[in-house]
Amino acid sequence: MGTHATHIVWDWNGTLFHDTEAVMGATNAAFAELGLPPITLDRYRELYCVPIPRFYERLLGRLPTDAEWLVMDEAFHRHYAAHRPACGLTEGAELLLESWQLAGRSQSILSMYGHDELTPLVRGFGIEARFLRVDGRTGPSGGSKSEHMVRHLAALTTGPAGNGNGNSTAGRGGAAGRIDPGRTVVIGDAVDDAVAARHAGAHAVLYTGGSHSRASLAAAGVPVVDTLAEAVELAEEIAA
């Protein structure tokens, strides 16, 4: 079994899936439900962080109680589900995924979006077969991606595609072989993607089209780009 020159782990929300309008619509609908004033996209990107309760702390001036967090989380996901159908793939994403696979390279998705919601969404766009694995979150929402990234890469390294932790959907995804974390690049829209990549021994490129401002992303100490095409170009260079 050979080692891929470069493997890409794609984030979903805000990266491959352009859901900014759904996120803002859900955030402000949830805020209205809780008696909070709406926020702008610029303000959201300035304050957004993981774990999510810390984001609410920045907005409220205090950490929400456990009970408040449960209400906020449920309200956001309920409103997001209503706004999501109007969203689509990020411009150019489908061609980039196809080109990467046809070049014999491998890629996967790791998202903190719920696994049971993620997999039919990816399948519905007709891109599932582009990936070795599609892993969504299992368990509570709002946490970091770091340990999920370690498990995701371990599953790609130690076993056949899709047979790692029992919650993955697998496609062809490119040439078969062992995935080396040191030659893996995580492409995402959040500082937490860079933190997770570092935790797992991988590289990262961050994309400005999602949840963070450019200034916030730059603080992560990894390359920051404005398009997914730039991210893929850099991924090849970084992990070569």
PDB file of N, CA, C and O in Angstrom, residues 3 11 30 46 57 64 76 98 109 117 125 130 133 138 147 204 229:
ATOM      1  N   THR A   3       1.752   5.505   0.004  1.00  0.00           N
ATOM      2  CA  THR A   3       1.356   6.673   0.769  1.00  0.00           C
ATOM      3  C   THR A   3       0.992   7.790  -0.190  1.00  0.00           C
ATOM      4  O   THR A   3       1.748   8.107  -1.093  1.00  0.00           O
ATOM      5  N   ASP A  11     -13.399  20.472   5.633  1.00  0.00           N
ATOM      6  CA  ASP A  11     -14.509  20.841   6.506  1.00  0.00           C
ATOM      7  C   ASP A  11     -15.754  20.979   5.624  1.00  0.00           C
ATOM      8  O   ASP A  11     -15.645  21.142   4.408  1.00  0.00           O
ATOM      9  N   ALA A  30     -32.812  32.477  16.429  1.00  0.00           N
ATOM     10  CA  ALA A  30     -32.671  31.928  17.779  1.00  0.00           C
ATOM     11  C   ALA A  30     -32.523  33.053  18.799  1.00  0.00           C
ATOM     12  O   ALA A  30     -33.105  32.996  19.893  1.00  0.00           O
ATOM     13  N   GLU A  46     -16.255  38.218  13.803  1.00  0.00           N
ATOM     14  CA  GLU A  46     -15.304  38.787  14.757  1.00  0.00           C
ATOM     15  C   GLU A  46     -15.296  38.009  16.067  1.00  0.00           C
ATOM     16  O   GLU A  46     -14.243  37.804  16.685  1.00  0.00           O
ATOM     17  N   GLU A  57     -20.585  33.543  25.324  1.00  0.00           N
ATOM     18  CA  GLU A  57     -20.033  34.371  26.395  1.00  0.00           C
ATOM     19  C   GLU A  57     -19.577  35.725  25.849  1.00  0.00           C
ATOM     20  O   GLU A  57     -19.807  36.772  26.468  1.00  0.00           O
ATOM     21  N   PRO A  64     -23.228  31.251  29.245  1.00  0.00           N
ATOM     22  CA  PRO A  64     -24.601  30.813  29.497  1.00  0.00           C
ATOM     23  C   PRO A  64     -24.617  29.667  30.510  1.00  0.00           C
ATOM     24  O   PRO A  64     -23.655  28.900  30.607  1.00  0.00           O
ATOM     25  N   PHE A  76     -30.988  27.137  17.733  1.00  0.00           N
ATOM     26  CA  PHE A  76     -30.159  27.349  16.548  1.00  0.00           C
ATOM     27  C   PHE A  76     -30.350  26.219  15.551  1.00  0.00           C
ATOM     28  O   PHE A  76     -30.565  26.455  14.361  1.00  0.00           O
ATOM     29  N   GLU A  98     -13.730  16.985  -8.052  1.00  0.00           N
ATOM     30  CA  GLU A  98     -13.604  16.061  -9.175  1.00  0.00           C
ATOM     31  C   GLU A  98     -12.164  16.020  -9.680  1.00  0.00           C
ATOM     32  O   GLU A  98     -11.604  14.937  -9.915  1.00  0.00           O
ATOM     33  N   ILE A 109     -14.043  14.069   4.296  1.00  0.00           N
ATOM     34  CA  ILE A 109     -14.752  15.140   5.009  1.00  0.00           C
ATOM     35  C   ILE A 109     -14.790  14.804   6.482  1.00  0.00           C
ATOM     36  O   ILE A 109     -15.112  13.679   6.873  1.00  0.00           O
ATOM     37  N   GLU A 117     -27.244  13.961   9.804  1.00  0.00           N
ATOM     38  CA  GLU A 117     -27.694  15.023   8.906  1.00  0.00           C
ATOM     39  C   GLU A 117     -26.696  15.229   7.767  1.00  0.00           C
ATOM     40  O   GLU A 117     -27.080  15.549   6.639  1.00  0.00           O
ATOM     41  N   PHE A 125     -25.881  15.907  -2.974  1.00  0.00           N
ATOM     42  CA  PHE A 125     -25.151  16.724  -3.940  1.00  0.00           C
ATOM     43  C   PHE A 125     -24.402  15.863  -4.957  1.00  0.00           C
ATOM     44  O   PHE A 125     -23.754  16.398  -5.867  1.00  0.00           O
ATOM     45  N   ARG A 130     -16.531  11.002  -4.088  1.00  0.00           N
ATOM     46  CA  ARG A 130     -15.257  11.715  -4.173  1.00  0.00           C
ATOM     47  C   ARG A 130     -14.375  11.488  -2.947  1.00  0.00           C
ATOM     48  O   ARG A 130     -13.186  11.818  -2.970  1.00  0.00           O
ATOM     49  N   ARG A 133     -13.727   8.947   3.183  1.00  0.00           N
ATOM     50  CA  ARG A 133     -14.593   8.911   4.358  1.00  0.00           C
ATOM     51  C   ARG A 133     -15.392  10.196   4.430  1.00  0.00           C
ATOM     52  O   ARG A 133     -14.915  11.261   4.024  1.00  0.00           O
ATOM     53  N   THR A 138     -20.722  12.808  16.220  1.00  0.00           N
ATOM     54  CA  THR A 138     -21.637  12.033  17.057  1.00  0.00           C
ATOM     55  C   THR A 138     -21.454  12.544  18.481  1.00  0.00           C
ATOM     56  O   THR A 138     -20.361  12.923  18.879  1.00  0.00           O
ATOM     57  N   GLU A 147     -10.093  15.966  18.811  1.00  0.00           N
ATOM     58  CA  GLU A 147     -10.097  14.521  19.008  1.00  0.00           C
ATOM     59  C   GLU A 147     -10.791  13.798  17.862  1.00  0.00           C
ATOM     60  O   GLU A 147     -10.422  12.679  17.491  1.00  0.00           O
ATOM     61  N   ALA A 204      -2.725  22.827   7.820  1.00  0.00           N
ATOM     62  CA  ALA A 204      -4.033  23.457   7.626  1.00  0.00           C
ATOM     63  C   ALA A 204      -3.918  24.662   6.714  1.00  0.00           C
ATOM     64  O   ALA A 204      -2.893  25.356   6.695  1.00  0.00           O
ATOM     65  N   ALA A 229      -9.983  27.277  -4.471  1.00  0.00           N
ATOM     66  CA  ALA A 229      -8.954  26.948  -5.461  1.00  0.00           C
ATOM     67  C   ALA A 229      -7.566  27.286  -4.920  1.00  0.00           C
ATOM     68  O   ALA A 229      -6.613  26.510  -5.082  1.00  0.00           O
TER      69      ALA A 229
END
